[in-house]
């Protein structure tokens, strides 16, 4: 029996040492996992914060895109209005050119009418003198 006790003590010691070694290994693994878990949690926090920033930037960019689309639409409307104005200006320039031509024609006709009137007045004056002379005679 004495041998059994010695043998059991040796086995118990051997299992005790193995258990202690296994416990230490498991504790180290647990500590490493706890550290890794903490590191992962920190990375998740950073990535979540970065994602929040990106989402805010995305929202801001979407607002900017919408504003730019409104500006493009306004620019298109302004361009269409400018085209209409340019077409109207061309029409008005044509009208002005026609009116100037008509004015020049009317002025020439008026000048000719004045010349004719002056000639007629001159003729009338001569005829009046002849008539006066004829009545006296």
mmCIF file of C-alpha atoms in Angstrom:
data_model
loop_
_atom_site.group_PDB
_atom_site.id
_atom_site.type_symbol
_atom_site.label_atom_id
_atom_site.label_comp_id
_atom_site.label_asym_id
_atom_site.label_seq_id
_atom_site.Cartn_x
_atom_site.Cartn_y
_atom_site.Cartn_z
ATOM 1 C CA UNK A 1 0.000 0.000 0.000
ATOM 2 C CA UNK A 2 2.810 2.238 0.649
ATOM 3 C CA UNK A 3 3.722 1.855 -2.933
ATOM 4 C CA UNK A 4 0.180 2.793 -3.912
ATOM 5 C CA UNK A 5 0.418 6.031 -1.946
ATOM 6 C CA UNK A 6 3.732 6.910 -3.488
ATOM 7 C CA UNK A 7 2.506 5.952 -6.853
ATOM 8 C CA UNK A 8 -0.696 7.980 -6.390
ATOM 9 C CA UNK A 9 1.217 10.965 -5.058
ATOM 10 C CA UNK A 10 3.432 10.838 -8.111
ATOM 11 C CA UNK A 11 0.427 10.560 -10.420
ATOM 12 C CA UNK A 12 -1.433 13.260 -8.553
ATOM 13 C CA UNK A 13 1.642 15.496 -8.713
ATOM 14 C CA UNK A 14 2.053 14.738 -12.390
ATOM 15 C CA UNK A 15 -1.633 15.514 -13.090
ATOM 16 C CA UNK A 16 -1.400 18.520 -10.808
ATOM 17 C CA UNK A 17 1.568 19.894 -12.715
ATOM 18 C CA UNK A 18 -0.084 19.162 -16.051
ATOM 19 C CA UNK A 19 -3.279 20.802 -14.842
ATOM 20 C CA UNK A 20 -1.358 23.803 -13.561
ATOM 21 C CA UNK A 21 0.484 24.048 -16.886
ATOM 22 C CA UNK A 22 -2.758 23.677 -18.802
ATOM 23 C CA UNK A 23 -4.423 26.297 -16.588
ATOM 24 C CA UNK A 24 -1.521 28.699 -17.130
ATOM 25 C CA UNK A 25 -1.650 28.094 -20.886
ATOM 26 C CA UNK A 26 -5.414 28.599 -20.878
ATOM 27 C CA UNK A 27 -5.059 31.738 -18.765
ATOM 28 C CA UNK A 28 -2.455 33.110 -21.192
ATOM 29 C CA UNK A 29 -4.739 32.238 -24.108
ATOM 30 C CA UNK A 30 -7.625 33.869 -22.257
ATOM 31 C CA UNK A 31 -5.520 36.990 -21.611
ATOM 32 C CA UNK A 32 -4.483 37.085 -25.271
ATOM 33 C CA UNK A 33 -8.098 36.683 -26.322
ATOM 34 C CA UNK A 34 -9.175 39.423 -23.905
ATOM 35 C CA UNK A 35 -6.477 41.699 -25.335
ATOM 36 C CA UNK A 36 -7.423 40.769 -28.885
ATOM 37 C CA UNK A 37 -11.080 41.329 -28.024
ATOM 38 C CA UNK A 38 -10.240 44.770 -26.604
ATOM 39 C CA UNK A 39 -8.210 45.556 -29.707
ATOM 40 C CA UNK A 40 -11.081 44.438 -31.942
ATOM 41 C CA UNK A 41 -13.557 46.513 -29.930
ATOM 42 C CA UNK A 42 -11.303 49.552 -30.348
ATOM 43 C CA UNK A 43 -11.035 48.884 -34.080
ATOM 44 C CA UNK A 44 -14.821 48.536 -34.266
ATOM 45 C CA UNK A 45 -15.219 51.879 -32.457
ATOM 46 C CA UNK A 46 -12.781 53.550 -34.855
ATOM 47 C CA UNK A 47 -14.427 51.998 -37.904
ATOM 48 C CA UNK A 48 -17.879 52.926 -36.609
ATOM 49 C CA UNK A 49 -16.731 56.514 -36.088
ATOM 50 C CA UNK A 50 -15.190 56.521 -39.556
ATOM 51 C CA UNK A 51 -18.385 55.087 -41.005
ATOM 52 C CA UNK A 52 -20.410 57.814 -39.275
ATOM 53 C CA UNK A 53 -18.116 60.434 -40.759
ATOM 54 C CA UNK A 54 -18.429 58.885 -44.207
ATOM 55 C CA UNK A 55 -22.217 58.747 -43.890
ATOM 56 C CA UNK A 56 -22.315 62.424 -42.906
ATOM 57 C CA UNK A 57 -20.003 63.257 -45.798
ATOM 58 C CA UNK A 58 -22.217 61.199 -48.081
ATOM 59 C CA UNK A 59 -25.261 63.128 -46.905
ATOM 60 C CA UNK A 60 -23.390 66.395 -47.408
ATOM 61 C CA UNK A 61 -22.230 65.270 -50.842
ATOM 62 C CA UNK A 62 -25.784 64.294 -51.756
ATOM 63 C CA UNK A 63 -26.969 67.755 -50.717
ATOM 64 C CA UNK A 64 -24.198 69.330 -52.804
ATOM 65 C CA UNK A 65 -25.132 67.158 -55.778
ATOM 66 C CA UNK A 66 -28.790 68.180 -55.453
ATOM 67 C CA UNK A 67 -27.775 71.851 -55.236
ATOM 68 C CA UNK A 68 -25.553 71.473 -58.279
ATOM 69 C CA UNK A 69 -28.384 69.773 -60.163
ATOM 70 C CA UNK A 70 -30.644 72.714 -59.299
ATOM 71 C CA UNK A 71 -27.952 75.118 -60.514
ATOM 72 C CA UNK A 72 -27.562 73.158 -63.754
ATOM 73 C CA UNK A 73 -31.324 73.293 -64.269
ATOM 74 C CA UNK A 74 -31.285 77.045 -63.617
ATOM 75 C CA UNK A 75 -28.384 77.428 -66.034
ATOM 76 C CA UNK A 76 -30.296 75.506 -68.678
ATOM 77 C CA UNK A 77 -33.334 77.709 -68.089
ATOM 78 C CA UNK A 78 -31.131 80.804 -68.304
ATOM 79 C CA UNK A 79 -29.557 79.496 -71.515
ATOM 80 C CA UNK A 80 -33.015 78.919 -73.010
ATOM 81 C CA UNK A 81 -34.061 82.419 -71.960
ATOM 82 C CA UNK A 82 -30.870 83.815 -73.495
ATOM 83 C CA UNK A 83 -31.656 81.987 -76.748
ATOM 84 C CA UNK A 84 -35.165 83.469 -76.769
ATOM 85 C CA UNK A 85 -33.749 86.924 -76.038
ATOM 86 C CA UNK A 86 -31.128 86.528 -78.772
ATOM 87 C CA UNK A 87 -33.803 85.479 -81.278
ATOM 88 C CA UNK A 88 -35.964 88.443 -80.280
ATOM 89 C CA UNK A 89 -32.957 90.753 -80.549
ATOM 90 C CA UNK A 90 -32.324 89.459 -84.073
ATOM 91 C CA UNK A 91 -35.958 90.121 -84.967
ATOM 92 C CA UNK A 92 -35.733 93.622 -83.517
ATOM 93 C CA UNK A 93 -32.496 94.322 -85.395
ATOM 94 C CA UNK A 94 -34.230 93.258 -88.608
ATOM 95 C CA UNK A 95 -37.148 95.560 -87.777
ATOM 96 C CA UNK A 96 -34.776 98.440 -87.019
ATOM 97 C CA UNK A 97 -32.926 97.896 -90.298
ATOM 98 C CA UNK A 98 -36.238 97.858 -92.196
ATOM 99 C CA UNK A 99 -37.430 100.992 -90.389
ATOM 100 C CA UNK A 100 -34.142 102.763 -91.130
ATOM 101 C CA UNK A 101 -34.477 101.822 -94.775
ATOM 102 C CA UNK A 102 -38.062 103.101 -94.781
ATOM 103 C CA UNK A 103 -36.952 106.305 -93.038
ATOM 104 C CA UNK A 104 -34.196 106.905 -95.570
ATOM 105 C CA UNK A 105 -36.677 106.276 -98.401
ATOM 106 C CA UNK A 106 -39.229 108.652 -96.839
ATOM 107 C CA UNK A 107 -36.567 111.295 -96.241
ATOM 108 C CA UNK A 108 -35.467 111.023 -99.870
ATOM 109 C CA UNK A 109 -39.097 111.277 -100.980
ATOM 110 C CA UNK A 110 -39.615 114.269 -98.664
ATOM 111 C CA UNK A 111 -36.490 115.948 -100.068
ATOM 112 C CA UNK A 112 -37.748 115.316 -103.572
ATOM 113 C CA UNK A 113 -41.178 116.668 -102.592
ATOM 114 C CA UNK A 114 -39.512 119.786 -101.112
ATOM 115 C CA UNK A 115 -37.513 120.267 -104.284
ATOM 116 C CA UNK A 116 -40.691 119.871 -106.329
ATOM 117 C CA UNK A 117 -42.511 122.249 -104.001
ATOM 118 C CA UNK A 118 -39.682 124.755 -104.305
ATOM 119 C CA UNK A 119 -39.790 124.426 -108.097
ATOM 120 C CA UNK A 120 -43.560 124.826 -108.041
ATOM 121 C CA UNK A 121 -43.281 127.895 -105.785
ATOM 122 C CA UNK A 122 -40.742 129.337 -108.146
ATOM 123 C CA UNK A 123 -42.984 128.615 -111.131
ATOM 124 C CA UNK A 124 -45.975 130.009 -109.261
ATOM 125 C CA UNK A 125 -44.021 133.167 -108.496
ATOM 126 C CA UNK A 126 -43.104 133.571 -112.124
ATOM 127 C CA UNK A 127 -46.665 132.907 -113.253
ATOM 128 C CA UNK A 128 -47.967 135.334 -110.659
ATOM 129 C CA UNK A 129 -45.654 137.977 -112.030
ATOM 130 C CA UNK A 130 -46.759 137.193 -115.583
ATOM 131 C CA UNK A 131 -50.348 137.266 -114.512
ATOM 132 C CA UNK A 132 -49.860 140.599 -112.798
ATOM 133 C CA UNK A 133 -48.187 141.969 -115.901
ATOM 134 C CA UNK A 134 -50.879 140.608 -118.136
ATOM 135 C CA UNK A 135 -53.652 142.158 -115.982
ATOM 136 C CA UNK A 136 -51.980 145.489 -116.161
ATOM 137 C CA UNK A 137 -51.850 145.356 -119.809
#
